[in-house]
Structure formats: C-alpha cells, structure tokens
C-alpha cells in the first residue's frame, strides 16, 4: 500500500495538486449545520472541565475524599478518554463517522447518569471513566468528520467548531457552578454532573439526520451515495463533481480494490512510514502533546485552587471569577475561528504559543510574589488573575482550535481516522498525566514553580511549531501528503531539519 500511495504523488507539486480542489466556494448551509451538530459532542468535554472545577469542591466536602482522590477523579476522564480515542480510528473506519458520533454521545450519556446518581466515590469514579471513553470518541471523530465534509476554503473555521463548543461547554459549566452553588452540598454536585446527559441525548438523536462522510463512502466503494452527499454539501453540482473526482483519485491510489477497511494503517504509520507520513505524524503528535503539556486543562480544572492562593476564598466569588475567565476564553476562540482561514494556521499558532509563554511566566512571577511575601500584594493578585485570563485567551487563539484542525486535516484519506486517533490519544494521555499530578507537583514546587515549568514547555512548543508545522491554509485534503513532501513550501525549514534527524 505504501508504494501505491506514494507513486501517484511523486510527479506532482503543490501548485498542480491544488487544481484538484476548486477554490473560492462559500460555506454551504447544510455543511454548516452538519459541522455544528457533529461538533456539539465537544460540549461534553468542555462542560466537564468547567463544572468539575467547582463540583469537586462540594464532592470533597460531601464524600470526604482526599486530595489524591480528587486528582484521580479529575484525571480519570482524561486517561480513559485515551481508550476511546485509540479505538475510535478503527471503529470509524469500520462503521462510519456518523455512527461513531452516535456511539460517543451514548457512552457519555451513560457515564453522566452514573455520576449524577452515584452514592459513593467508587461509583462516581466508574461513571466518570465511562464518560471518559465517550469523550475520547467525540474528540477524534468531530474534527475528522467536519474536515471531510468541508471545502478547503472554510475548513479551518468549520474544523475549529469542536474547540468552540469545548469553550462554550466550559463557560456553561462555570455558569451552572455559580447558579447551583446555593444548593446543599449533597445535591448540587449531583445536578451539576448529571445534567451533562442532556446535550449527549440531543446529539445522539441529532446524528440520525446527519449524512455520512463522502470520503468514507468512497473508501467503501459507495461512490453513488458519496455523490448524493456531495451535492447536498456543495454550493453547486460542478463543485460536487470536482470534489468527487479528487476524492476518487486519491482513494483509488491508496486502495485500488475499493471497499477499504483501514487495514495496514498502523504499519504504514509506525513501522514503515514514508518521509511525508513521518513528518505528518511528528506534526500531529507534536501539536497534540504541547496542547496538553501547556497545562491548560489542568489550569481550568484547578482554577479555583489557583484563585484561592490569590486570596479569593468564598466559593461564589471563585465561581464568578471563573465565569469571567470563561467569557474571555469564548471571545478569543471565536476570533480565532473566524480568522483561521484568512490569516492561516501558523501565524495564529505562533502568536498564541509565544503569548502563552509570556503569560505563564508572569503568572509564575505573581504567584511567587504572593508565596514569598508576608501578605498578598495587590499588584501580585491582579497580575496573577490577568495573566491567568491571558493564558487561556492566548490558548484559545492558537493551540485550542488549531490542534484539532491541524491534526484532522493533514493525514491522507486512507489513514485520517486512525492517524487522528493516535494523535488525540497522545493528547488525552498527556492531559490525564498533567491533570492527575498538577496539585501534587504544585505542592512540592509551589504554583509559582509549576507555572514557570509550563512557561518553559510552551517556549519549546513555540520552537517546535515554527520548525515542524508548514502552513495548510487553503490546501485540499488530497494534497496534504504532497505539502509535507514538497521542499519549496513556505515552511521548508522543518522538513529540512527533520531530514537530518
């Protein structure tokens, strides 16, 4: 398969390949609706991040659990989402993108109900672990499905919808925390966690109206069905014909016999990758690693602890500050999504990651000043809060939306699902490790020391993005392999450096 996939690409350069995808088509309304519906699953992760940051304060009080159990509870969702994301690639290649989305929402629904009804910590943990599997499925399938439906000119916007919904879910979780904080501690956290099943149920029902991915249909030898879907999601029939032609040619090169079931992808990705595939894999895994190594998920989960250290003690005040942070995050992720196809992936990613390096450094400075002084200097408190809001805002400009967009669009058709599942698995693994160790490490080296470490990690991440991630704006999915093979793109440095490794 490897040779078959590489041969047709060799005589083509990026300019020739770009002719496969017509440019300048607008966003089809049906495509927009389907992208929104598929990405709605991502609300589930965002809501969990937001609501758990407050709910865990009441769970500690009600169930009398230790700080170690808190870390296990918080991090278990991310660790178990690793299972879902690993399984989602082969699952979606077998049963399709649409039914994998249904599986994700159903699994999360079961987990949310168990969490809401759990009478003890072990059952609460089981529910959270089941919900984690659903989150893993959702995080992989939403951007992949959306990328496969979207035209090149608007793929950045549409594929960033998962991060928009994650951010919206975080804000919703903060608002629910604030709204239910007045209820008794043995009731409020159950409602906070249990109502997450509502969007899961809605997505599960909504999936029935979604079309299957045309690229998956072509890989299954169902070209006529793919054509019907493409007519619905294209602005006109000419665009549909052109898109079908480019998809068919790419799939024929990868699987001449048709009805491909995802066989041989792991071998092609990990054992005998071509140079373009190796570069694609490095880029996808790298961006997902740094997305979570930045500590953003942990900062969101434990933001009340950070604000407590800044001198804010009342729970209702903690939740109100969280709401402000959530609104900030939402505004900036919307800005990024709207300009992603105009400004490109690299500029926003580099600005965001470099800015996070500075913001985390300032947060470390403010935290250290409060830890070392006898009191809490006003300037240090203000600096810490502003820097923390700046960190999440800059994450929402760059790494937040772009990690999902980039890792879902750069893999070739034949390995997009399984390649993305591997990248998202790294994302979930790192998120779980950071979330489950954040408080413990912070106790040993203080919050100031922890934020300084995260600042250093983001400095390394910025260098990685600069050297290893070429621009993908406006490129069709079918020409991505060519982009990572070409030596004359606007980002040749990473490819040349990787050659010497």
GROMACS .gro file of C-alpha atoms in nm:
model
  501
    1UNK     CA    1   0.000   0.000   0.000
    2UNK     CA    2   0.282   0.233   0.082
    3UNK     CA    3   0.425   0.223  -0.267
    4UNK     CA    4   0.084   0.258  -0.425
    5UNK     CA    5   0.009   0.563  -0.214
    6UNK     CA    6   0.336   0.737  -0.284
    7UNK     CA    7   0.374   0.677  -0.661
    8UNK     CA    8   0.092   0.898  -0.794
    9UNK     CA    9   0.211   1.185  -0.577
   10UNK     CA   10   0.571   1.198  -0.694
   11UNK     CA   11   0.532   1.387  -1.025
   12UNK     CA   12   0.300   1.648  -0.875
   13UNK     CA   13   0.392   1.966  -0.698
   14UNK     CA   14   0.170   2.161  -0.464
   15UNK     CA   15   0.054   2.402  -0.734
   16UNK     CA   16  -0.062   2.118  -0.960
   17UNK     CA   17  -0.227   1.932  -0.675
   18UNK     CA   18  -0.420   2.241  -0.570
   19UNK     CA   19  -0.610   2.221  -0.901
   20UNK     CA   20  -0.783   1.910  -0.770
   21UNK     CA   21  -0.992   2.124  -0.537
   22UNK     CA   22  -1.181   2.423  -0.677
   23UNK     CA   23  -1.119   2.740  -0.482
   24UNK     CA   24  -1.348   3.018  -0.374
   25UNK     CA   25  -1.663   2.825  -0.289
   26UNK     CA   26  -1.865   2.959   0.003
   27UNK     CA   27  -1.996   2.768   0.303
   28UNK     CA   28  -2.294   2.550   0.218
   29UNK     CA   29  -2.568   2.584   0.484
   30UNK     CA   30  -2.619   2.208   0.506
   31UNK     CA   31  -2.245   2.160   0.563
   32UNK     CA   32  -2.255   2.426   0.833
   33UNK     CA   33  -2.545   2.257   1.014
   34UNK     CA   34  -2.380   1.913   0.996
   35UNK     CA   35  -2.049   2.052   1.123
   36UNK     CA   36  -2.224   2.220   1.416
   37UNK     CA   37  -2.419   1.906   1.500
   38UNK     CA   38  -2.113   1.678   1.485
   39UNK     CA   39  -1.910   1.918   1.700
   40UNK     CA   40  -2.181   1.956   1.964
   41UNK     CA   41  -2.041   1.641   2.126
   42UNK     CA   42  -1.742   1.853   2.226
   43UNK     CA   43  -1.965   2.048   2.466
   44UNK     CA   44  -1.946   1.738   2.682
   45UNK     CA   45  -1.573   1.769   2.747
   46UNK     CA   46  -1.589   2.145   2.791
   47UNK     CA   47  -1.881   2.122   3.031
   48UNK     CA   48  -1.698   1.857   3.232
   49UNK     CA   49  -1.385   2.074   3.259
   50UNK     CA   50  -1.586   2.376   3.366
   51UNK     CA   51  -1.836   2.215   3.601
   52UNK     CA   52  -1.588   1.975   3.765
   53UNK     CA   53  -1.367   2.266   3.873
   54UNK     CA   54  -1.649   2.375   4.104
   55UNK     CA   55  -1.827   2.045   4.168
   56UNK     CA   56  -1.511   1.889   4.310
   57UNK     CA   57  -1.516   2.141   4.597
   58UNK     CA   58  -1.854   2.004   4.706
   59UNK     CA   59  -1.760   1.640   4.632
   60UNK     CA   60  -1.463   1.681   4.867
   61UNK     CA   61  -1.695   1.819   5.134
   62UNK     CA   62  -1.978   1.569   5.083
   63UNK     CA   63  -1.789   1.244   5.023
   64UNK     CA   64  -1.490   1.331   5.245
   65UNK     CA   65  -1.228   1.241   4.985
   66UNK     CA   66  -0.856   1.325   4.993
   67UNK     CA   67  -0.664   1.550   4.754
   68UNK     CA   68  -0.516   1.237   4.591
   69UNK     CA   69  -0.867   1.104   4.525
   70UNK     CA   70  -0.957   1.444   4.379
   71UNK     CA   71  -0.667   1.416   4.133
   72UNK     CA   72  -0.770   1.060   4.042
   73UNK     CA   73  -1.130   1.168   3.991
   74UNK     CA   74  -1.037   1.467   3.776
   75UNK     CA   75  -0.770   1.290   3.572
   76UNK     CA   76  -0.957   0.962   3.521
   77UNK     CA   77  -1.177   1.111   3.249
   78UNK     CA   78  -0.872   1.216   3.050
   79UNK     CA   79  -0.694   0.883   3.098
   80UNK     CA   80  -0.999   0.680   2.994
   81UNK     CA   81  -1.061   0.909   2.700
   82UNK     CA   82  -0.731   0.765   2.576
   83UNK     CA   83  -0.911   0.431   2.533
   84UNK     CA   84  -1.193   0.593   2.337
   85UNK     CA   85  -0.962   0.793   2.112
   86UNK     CA   86  -0.743   0.490   2.035
   87UNK     CA   87  -1.045   0.275   1.948
   88UNK     CA   88  -1.223   0.548   1.752
   89UNK     CA   89  -0.995   0.533   1.448
   90UNK     CA   90  -1.060   0.173   1.356
   91UNK     CA   91  -1.422   0.199   1.471
   92UNK     CA   92  -1.495   0.493   1.241
   93UNK     CA   93  -1.321   0.320   0.950
   94UNK     CA   94  -1.546   0.017   1.008
   95UNK     CA   95  -1.890   0.157   1.095
   96UNK     CA   96  -1.854   0.511   0.961
   97UNK     CA   97  -1.808   0.860   1.101
   98UNK     CA   98  -2.177   0.912   1.170
   99UNK     CA   99  -2.236   0.607   1.389
  100UNK     CA  100  -1.910   0.666   1.573
  101UNK     CA  101  -2.050   1.007   1.669
  102UNK     CA  102  -2.366   0.833   1.795
  103UNK     CA  103  -2.153   0.587   1.995
  104UNK     CA  104  -1.963   0.877   2.155
  105UNK     CA  105  -2.278   1.056   2.274
  106UNK     CA  106  -2.442   0.736   2.401
  107UNK     CA  107  -2.137   0.636   2.604
  108UNK     CA  108  -2.111   0.981   2.761
  109UNK     CA  109  -2.484   0.979   2.843
  110UNK     CA  110  -2.443   0.657   3.044
  111UNK     CA  111  -2.143   0.800   3.227
  112UNK     CA  112  -2.320   1.128   3.310
  113UNK     CA  113  -2.621   0.947   3.455
  114UNK     CA  114  -2.397   0.727   3.671
  115UNK     CA  115  -2.207   1.031   3.801
  116UNK     CA  116  -2.525   1.216   3.887
  117UNK     CA  117  -2.673   0.919   4.075
  118UNK     CA  118  -2.352   0.786   4.236
  119UNK     CA  119  -2.394   0.727   4.613
  120UNK     CA  120  -2.021   0.682   4.673
  121UNK     CA  121  -1.677   0.773   4.540
  122UNK     CA  122  -1.613   0.434   4.363
  123UNK     CA  123  -1.937   0.456   4.162
  124UNK     CA  124  -1.871   0.823   4.086
  125UNK     CA  125  -1.531   0.721   3.952
  126UNK     CA  126  -1.682   0.443   3.738
  127UNK     CA  127  -1.930   0.687   3.583
  128UNK     CA  128  -1.651   0.932   3.511
  129UNK     CA  129  -1.440   0.661   3.348
  130UNK     CA  130  -1.729   0.557   3.120
  131UNK     CA  131  -1.786   0.923   3.030
  132UNK     CA  132  -1.414   0.946   2.951
  133UNK     CA  133  -1.441   0.675   2.685
  134UNK     CA  134  -1.721   0.874   2.520
  135UNK     CA  135  -1.513   1.191   2.531
  136UNK     CA  136  -1.227   1.009   2.359
  137UNK     CA  137  -1.452   0.903   2.074
  138UNK     CA  138  -1.602   1.251   2.041
  139UNK     CA  139  -1.270   1.437   2.037
  140UNK     CA  140  -1.139   1.232   1.745
  141UNK     CA  141  -1.448   1.196   1.531
  142UNK     CA  142  -1.585   1.553   1.538
  143UNK     CA  143  -1.290   1.729   1.366
  144UNK     CA  144  -1.230   1.436   1.127
  145UNK     CA  145  -1.594   1.426   1.015
  146UNK     CA  146  -1.607   1.804   0.979
  147UNK     CA  147  -1.277   1.817   0.786
  148UNK     CA  148  -1.405   1.553   0.544
  149UNK     CA  149  -1.726   1.746   0.481
  150UNK     CA  150  -1.570   2.092   0.447
  151UNK     CA  151  -1.429   2.267   0.138
  152UNK     CA  152  -1.066   2.380   0.166
  153UNK     CA  153  -1.160   2.750   0.181
  154UNK     CA  154  -1.363   2.715   0.503
  155UNK     CA  155  -1.218   2.401   0.661
  156UNK     CA  156  -1.030   2.599   0.927
  157UNK     CA  157  -1.349   2.764   1.053
  158UNK     CA  158  -1.563   2.451   1.042
  159UNK     CA  159  -1.298   2.219   1.188
  160UNK     CA  160  -1.243   2.459   1.477
  161UNK     CA  161  -1.605   2.412   1.588
  162UNK     CA  162  -1.506   2.137   1.837
  163UNK     CA  163  -1.287   2.384   2.027
  164UNK     CA  164  -1.561   2.648   2.010
  165UNK     CA  165  -1.804   2.402   2.167
  166UNK     CA  166  -1.546   2.289   2.424
  167UNK     CA  167  -1.504   2.653   2.524
  168UNK     CA  168  -1.879   2.711   2.529
  169UNK     CA  169  -1.914   2.398   2.744
  170UNK     CA  170  -1.654   2.531   2.989
  171UNK     CA  171  -1.841   2.861   3.018
  172UNK     CA  172  -2.171   2.673   3.064
  173UNK     CA  173  -2.011   2.464   3.338
  174UNK     CA  174  -1.891   2.777   3.519
  175UNK     CA  175  -2.237   2.932   3.496
  176UNK     CA  176  -2.400   2.615   3.632
  177UNK     CA  177  -2.145   2.614   3.917
  178UNK     CA  178  -2.243   2.968   4.005
  179UNK     CA  179  -2.617   2.908   3.967
  180UNK     CA  180  -2.626   2.592   4.182
  181UNK     CA  181  -2.372   2.697   4.445
  182UNK     CA  182  -2.651   2.789   4.686
  183UNK     CA  183  -2.796   2.437   4.697
  184UNK     CA  184  -2.699   2.186   4.969
  185UNK     CA  185  -2.357   2.022   4.904
  186UNK     CA  186  -2.505   1.670   4.882
  187UNK     CA  187  -2.736   1.776   4.598
  188UNK     CA  188  -2.569   2.048   4.390
  189UNK     CA  189  -2.271   1.849   4.258
  190UNK     CA  190  -2.502   1.565   4.151
  191UNK     CA  191  -2.714   1.803   3.944
  192UNK     CA  192  -2.401   1.970   3.807
  193UNK     CA  193  -2.267   1.638   3.675
  194UNK     CA  194  -2.596   1.468   3.584
  195UNK     CA  195  -2.737   1.735   3.353
  196UNK     CA  196  -2.443   1.677   3.117
  197UNK     CA  197  -2.654   1.392   2.982
  198UNK     CA  198  -2.894   1.640   2.818
  199UNK     CA  199  -2.662   1.753   2.535
  200UNK     CA  200  -2.543   1.392   2.495
  201UNK     CA  201  -2.902   1.279   2.438
  202UNK     CA  202  -2.963   1.567   2.196
  203UNK     CA  203  -2.654   1.485   1.989
  204UNK     CA  204  -2.743   1.116   1.983
  205UNK     CA  205  -3.083   1.195   1.833
  206UNK     CA  206  -2.945   1.461   1.601
  207UNK     CA  207  -2.695   1.220   1.448
  208UNK     CA  208  -2.984   1.045   1.272
  209UNK     CA  209  -3.021   1.349   1.044
  210UNK     CA  210  -2.651   1.372   0.953
  211UNK     CA  211  -2.511   1.235   0.624
  212UNK     CA  212  -2.213   1.001   0.618
  213UNK     CA  213  -1.873   1.137   0.521
  214UNK     CA  214  -1.837   1.127   0.140
  215UNK     CA  215  -1.471   1.028   0.174
  216UNK     CA  216  -1.562   0.729   0.391
  217UNK     CA  217  -1.832   0.630   0.141
  218UNK     CA  218  -1.584   0.640  -0.150
  219UNK     CA  219  -1.335   0.431   0.050
  220UNK     CA  220  -1.617   0.178   0.096
  221UNK     CA  221  -1.685   0.171  -0.278
  222UNK     CA  222  -2.013   0.364  -0.246
  223UNK     CA  223  -1.945   0.639  -0.498
  224UNK     CA  224  -2.309   0.699  -0.587
  225UNK     CA  225  -2.401   0.760  -0.224
  226UNK     CA  226  -2.097   0.984  -0.190
  227UNK     CA  227  -2.209   1.187  -0.491
  228UNK     CA  228  -2.554   1.241  -0.336
  229UNK     CA  229  -2.393   1.367  -0.015
  230UNK     CA  230  -2.151   1.592  -0.203
  231UNK     CA  231  -2.437   1.751  -0.398
  232UNK     CA  232  -2.600   1.838  -0.063
  233UNK     CA  233  -2.286   1.981   0.096
  234UNK     CA  234  -2.154   2.169  -0.209
  235UNK     CA  235  -2.262   2.509  -0.336
  236UNK     CA  236  -2.334   2.370  -0.683
  237UNK     CA  237  -2.317   2.047  -0.883
  238UNK     CA  238  -1.991   2.145  -1.057
  239UNK     CA  239  -1.818   2.172  -0.721
  240UNK     CA  240  -1.965   1.836  -0.618
  241UNK     CA  241  -1.832   1.669  -0.934
  242UNK     CA  242  -1.485   1.818  -0.885
  243UNK     CA  243  -1.471   1.711  -0.521
  244UNK     CA  244  -1.587   1.359  -0.606
  245UNK     CA  245  -1.324   1.333  -0.877
  246UNK     CA  246  -1.037   1.438  -0.649
  247UNK     CA  247  -1.155   1.209  -0.367
  248UNK     CA  248  -1.196   0.911  -0.602
  249UNK     CA  249  -0.849   0.959  -0.750
  250UNK     CA  250  -0.688   0.979  -0.407
  251UNK     CA  251  -0.875   0.674  -0.275
  252UNK     CA  252  -0.801   0.474  -0.590
  253UNK     CA  253  -0.430   0.540  -0.541
  254UNK     CA  254  -0.443   0.419  -0.181
  255UNK     CA  255  -0.682   0.124  -0.220
  256UNK     CA  256  -0.715   0.014  -0.584
  257UNK     CA  257  -0.955  -0.268  -0.497
  258UNK     CA  258  -1.205  -0.042  -0.320
  259UNK     CA  259  -1.404  -0.119  -0.005
  260UNK     CA  260  -1.109  -0.040   0.215
  261UNK     CA  261  -1.150  -0.118   0.587
  262UNK     CA  262  -0.849   0.056   0.739
  263UNK     CA  263  -0.618  -0.242   0.717
  264UNK     CA  264  -0.242  -0.183   0.723
  265UNK     CA  265  -0.261   0.175   0.852
  266UNK     CA  266  -0.071   0.116   1.176
  267UNK     CA  267   0.209  -0.050   0.981
  268UNK     CA  268   0.222   0.241   0.738
  269UNK     CA  269   0.214   0.496   1.020
  270UNK     CA  270   0.454   0.343   1.271
  271UNK     CA  271   0.664   0.068   1.111
  272UNK     CA  272   0.732   0.167   0.751
  273UNK     CA  273   0.624   0.528   0.706
  274UNK     CA  274   0.726   0.727   0.400
  275UNK     CA  275   0.905   1.057   0.468
  276UNK     CA  276   0.589   1.268   0.419
  277UNK     CA  277   0.390   1.038   0.650
  278UNK     CA  278   0.662   1.051   0.916
  279UNK     CA  279   0.659   1.432   0.901
  280UNK     CA  280   0.281   1.436   0.922
  281UNK     CA  281   0.289   1.204   1.224
  282UNK     CA  282   0.553   1.415   1.401
  283UNK     CA  283   0.349   1.731   1.338
  284UNK     CA  284   0.019   1.578   1.455
  285UNK     CA  285   0.160   1.416   1.768
  286UNK     CA  286   0.371   1.723   1.849
  287UNK     CA  287   0.088   1.974   1.836
  288UNK     CA  288  -0.134   1.749   2.049
  289UNK     CA  289   0.144   1.690   2.301
  290UNK     CA  290   0.213   2.060   2.351
  291UNK     CA  291  -0.159   2.141   2.359
  292UNK     CA  292  -0.191   1.947   2.685
  293UNK     CA  293   0.166   1.987   2.816
  294UNK     CA  294   0.081   2.358   2.829
  295UNK     CA  295  -0.126   2.269   3.136
  296UNK     CA  296  -0.438   2.441   3.004
  297UNK     CA  297  -0.681   2.163   3.102
  298UNK     CA  298  -0.529   2.137   3.450
  299UNK     CA  299  -0.540   2.514   3.495
  300UNK     CA  300  -0.909   2.511   3.401
  301UNK     CA  301  -0.987   2.218   3.632
  302UNK     CA  302  -0.798   2.365   3.927
  303UNK     CA  303  -0.855   2.736   3.868
  304UNK     CA  304  -1.045   2.769   4.198
  305UNK     CA  305  -0.734   2.639   4.377
  306UNK     CA  306  -0.521   2.896   4.192
  307UNK     CA  307  -0.763   3.176   4.279
  308UNK     CA  308  -0.774   3.058   4.639
  309UNK     CA  309  -0.399   3.100   4.650
  310UNK     CA  310  -0.456   3.454   4.522
  311UNK     CA  311  -0.674   3.525   4.827
  312UNK     CA  312  -1.026   3.463   4.690
  313UNK     CA  313  -1.189   3.229   4.945
  314UNK     CA  314  -1.570   3.233   4.910
  315UNK     CA  315  -1.695   2.967   4.665
  316UNK     CA  316  -1.943   3.202   4.499
  317UNK     CA  317  -1.665   3.457   4.437
  318UNK     CA  318  -1.442   3.181   4.297
  319UNK     CA  319  -1.716   3.079   4.056
  320UNK     CA  320  -1.783   3.439   3.946
  321UNK     CA  321  -1.412   3.484   3.858
  322UNK     CA  322  -1.432   3.156   3.665
  323UNK     CA  323  -1.728   3.291   3.466
  324UNK     CA  324  -1.522   3.597   3.367
  325UNK     CA  325  -1.239   3.368   3.259
  326UNK     CA  326  -1.483   3.154   3.060
  327UNK     CA  327  -1.626   3.456   2.878
  328UNK     CA  328  -1.272   3.570   2.791
  329UNK     CA  329  -1.187   3.226   2.655
  330UNK     CA  330  -1.507   3.212   2.448
  331UNK     CA  331  -1.450   3.553   2.286
  332UNK     CA  332  -1.096   3.469   2.178
  333UNK     CA  333  -1.176   3.124   2.039
  334UNK     CA  334  -1.449   3.280   1.824
  335UNK     CA  335  -1.198   3.536   1.695
  336UNK     CA  336  -0.954   3.258   1.603
  337UNK     CA  337  -1.219   3.052   1.427
  338UNK     CA  338  -1.338   3.345   1.218
  339UNK     CA  339  -0.988   3.440   1.104
  340UNK     CA  340  -0.827   3.096   1.078
  341UNK     CA  341  -0.890   3.059   0.705
  342UNK     CA  342  -0.787   3.419   0.636
  343UNK     CA  343  -0.472   3.452   0.846
  344UNK     CA  344  -0.361   3.089   0.834
  345UNK     CA  345  -0.276   2.828   1.097
  346UNK     CA  346   0.090   2.917   1.158
  347UNK     CA  347   0.057   3.290   1.243
  348UNK     CA  348  -0.220   3.235   1.498
  349UNK     CA  349  -0.046   2.930   1.644
  350UNK     CA  350   0.288   3.108   1.685
  351UNK     CA  351   0.133   3.423   1.832
  352UNK     CA  352  -0.078   3.219   2.073
  353UNK     CA  353   0.201   2.988   2.195
  354UNK     CA  354   0.457   3.269   2.229
  355UNK     CA  355   0.199   3.473   2.418
  356UNK     CA  356   0.125   3.179   2.649
  357UNK     CA  357   0.497   3.157   2.728
  358UNK     CA  358   0.493   3.519   2.847
  359UNK     CA  359   0.156   3.490   3.028
  360UNK     CA  360   0.262   3.177   3.220
  361UNK     CA  361   0.591   3.348   3.311
  362UNK     CA  362   0.401   3.648   3.450
  363UNK     CA  363   0.163   3.413   3.634
  364UNK     CA  364   0.466   3.244   3.789
  365UNK     CA  365   0.603   3.585   3.895
  366UNK     CA  366   0.275   3.690   4.055
  367UNK     CA  367   0.234   3.356   4.233
  368UNK     CA  368   0.591   3.364   4.365
  369UNK     CA  369   0.542   3.717   4.497
  370UNK     CA  370   0.235   3.604   4.693
  371UNK     CA  371   0.412   3.292   4.822
  372UNK     CA  372   0.724   3.473   4.938
  373UNK     CA  373   0.563   3.781   5.091
  374UNK     CA  374   0.401   3.804   5.435
  375UNK     CA  375   0.076   3.919   5.280
  376UNK     CA  376  -0.067   3.917   4.930
  377UNK     CA  377   0.047   4.230   4.744
  378UNK     CA  378  -0.239   4.378   4.541
  379UNK     CA  379  -0.023   4.404   4.230
  380UNK     CA  380   0.063   4.032   4.253
  381UNK     CA  381  -0.302   3.932   4.291
  382UNK     CA  382  -0.406   4.146   3.993
  383UNK     CA  383  -0.111   4.025   3.786
  384UNK     CA  384  -0.194   3.659   3.860
  385UNK     CA  385  -0.560   3.693   3.765
  386UNK     CA  386  -0.486   3.894   3.447
  387UNK     CA  387  -0.205   3.656   3.345
  388UNK     CA  388  -0.426   3.350   3.400
  389UNK     CA  389  -0.703   3.502   3.187
  390UNK     CA  390  -0.440   3.597   2.928
  391UNK     CA  391  -0.308   3.240   2.922
  392UNK     CA  392  -0.649   3.087   2.848
  393UNK     CA  393  -0.725   3.362   2.593
  394UNK     CA  394  -0.399   3.302   2.403
  395UNK     CA  395  -0.459   2.926   2.418
  396UNK     CA  396  -0.796   2.992   2.256
  397UNK     CA  397  -0.635   3.196   1.978
  398UNK     CA  398  -0.377   2.933   1.889
  399UNK     CA  399  -0.337   2.584   2.029
  400UNK     CA  400  -0.701   2.535   2.132
  401UNK     CA  401  -0.873   2.538   1.792
  402UNK     CA  402  -0.569   2.477   1.570
  403UNK     CA  403  -0.463   2.148   1.729
  404UNK     CA  404  -0.798   1.992   1.630
  405UNK     CA  405  -0.797   2.149   1.284
  406UNK     CA  406  -0.438   2.063   1.202
  407UNK     CA  407  -0.433   1.701   1.320
  408UNK     CA  408  -0.761   1.622   1.143
  409UNK     CA  409  -0.663   1.771   0.806
  410UNK     CA  410  -0.302   1.668   0.744
  411UNK     CA  411  -0.336   1.287   0.726
  412UNK     CA  412  -0.415   1.128   0.386
  413UNK     CA  413  -0.767   0.990   0.338
  414UNK     CA  414  -0.666   0.629   0.392
  415UNK     CA  415  -0.521   0.697   0.736
  416UNK     CA  416  -0.701   1.009   0.855
  417UNK     CA  417  -0.920   0.837   1.114
  418UNK     CA  418  -0.654   0.613   1.264
  419UNK     CA  419  -0.379   0.876   1.240
  420UNK     CA  420  -0.600   1.131   1.412
  421UNK     CA  421  -0.696   0.876   1.678
  422UNK     CA  422  -0.327   0.823   1.756
  423UNK     CA  423  -0.265   1.198   1.783
  424UNK     CA  424  -0.572   1.251   2.003
  425UNK     CA  425  -0.462   0.958   2.220
  426UNK     CA  426  -0.137   1.141   2.291
  427UNK     CA  427  -0.347   1.449   2.367
  428UNK     CA  428  -0.559   1.258   2.619
  429UNK     CA  429  -0.265   1.077   2.778
  430UNK     CA  430  -0.073   1.398   2.842
  431UNK     CA  431  -0.389   1.572   2.965
  432UNK     CA  432  -0.453   1.288   3.210
  433UNK     CA  433  -0.097   1.285   3.342
  434UNK     CA  434  -0.090   1.664   3.388
  435UNK     CA  435  -0.435   1.674   3.550
  436UNK     CA  436  -0.354   1.391   3.790
  437UNK     CA  437  -0.021   1.540   3.901
  438UNK     CA  438  -0.082   1.916   3.885
  439UNK     CA  439  -0.177   1.962   4.251
  440UNK     CA  440   0.085   1.720   4.382
  441UNK     CA  441   0.368   1.882   4.189
  442UNK     CA  442   0.243   2.231   4.280
  443UNK     CA  443   0.256   2.137   4.650
  444UNK     CA  444   0.619   2.036   4.609
  445UNK     CA  445   0.743   2.328   4.397
  446UNK     CA  446   0.457   2.580   4.460
  447UNK     CA  447   0.217   2.720   4.200
  448UNK     CA  448   0.482   2.974   4.100
  449UNK     CA  449   0.731   2.697   4.023
  450UNK     CA  450   0.469   2.496   3.834
  451UNK     CA  451   0.375   2.789   3.612
  452UNK     CA  452   0.741   2.858   3.539
  453UNK     CA  453   0.781   2.497   3.422
  454UNK     CA  454   0.474   2.534   3.199
  455UNK     CA  455   0.617   2.857   3.057
  456UNK     CA  456   0.936   2.673   2.962
  457UNK     CA  457   0.734   2.395   2.798
  458UNK     CA  458   0.546   2.650   2.586
  459UNK     CA  459   0.874   2.813   2.481
  460UNK     CA  460   0.984   2.472   2.346
  461UNK     CA  461   0.642   2.428   2.186
  462UNK     CA  462   0.673   2.759   2.002
  463UNK     CA  463   1.006   2.648   1.854
  464UNK     CA  464   0.856   2.315   1.752
  465UNK     CA  465   0.564   2.481   1.573
  466UNK     CA  466   0.798   2.718   1.391
  467UNK     CA  467   1.028   2.447   1.261
  468UNK     CA  468   0.796   2.149   1.203
  469UNK     CA  469   0.449   2.275   1.103
  470UNK     CA  470   0.400   2.400   0.745
  471UNK     CA  471   0.101   2.619   0.656
  472UNK     CA  472  -0.208   2.424   0.541
  473UNK     CA  473  -0.444   2.714   0.475
  474UNK     CA  474  -0.640   2.670   0.150
  475UNK     CA  475  -0.497   2.326   0.070
  476UNK     CA  476  -0.729   2.038  -0.017
  477UNK     CA  477  -0.719   1.725   0.196
  478UNK     CA  478  -0.599   1.530  -0.105
  479UNK     CA  479  -0.282   1.738  -0.141
  480UNK     CA  480  -0.164   1.729   0.223
  481UNK     CA  481   0.078   1.443   0.162
  482UNK     CA  482   0.229   1.646  -0.122
  483UNK     CA  483   0.261   1.950   0.104
  484UNK     CA  484   0.468   1.759   0.357
  485UNK     CA  485   0.680   1.612   0.077
  486UNK     CA  486   0.749   1.936  -0.110
  487UNK     CA  487   1.072   2.124  -0.035
  488UNK     CA  488   0.961   2.462  -0.172
  489UNK     CA  489   0.666   2.547   0.051
  490UNK     CA  490   0.666   2.850   0.277
  491UNK     CA  491   0.781   2.623   0.559
  492UNK     CA  492   1.070   2.422   0.424
  493UNK     CA  493   1.286   2.461   0.733
  494UNK     CA  494   1.102   2.196   0.940
  495UNK     CA  495   1.121   1.947   0.657
  496UNK     CA  496   1.489   2.005   0.602
  497UNK     CA  497   1.564   1.983   0.975
  498UNK     CA  498   1.365   1.660   1.003
  499UNK     CA  499   1.571   1.514   0.717
  500UNK     CA  500   1.882   1.540   0.933
  501UNK     CA  501   1.730   1.372   1.242
   0.00000   0.00000   0.00000
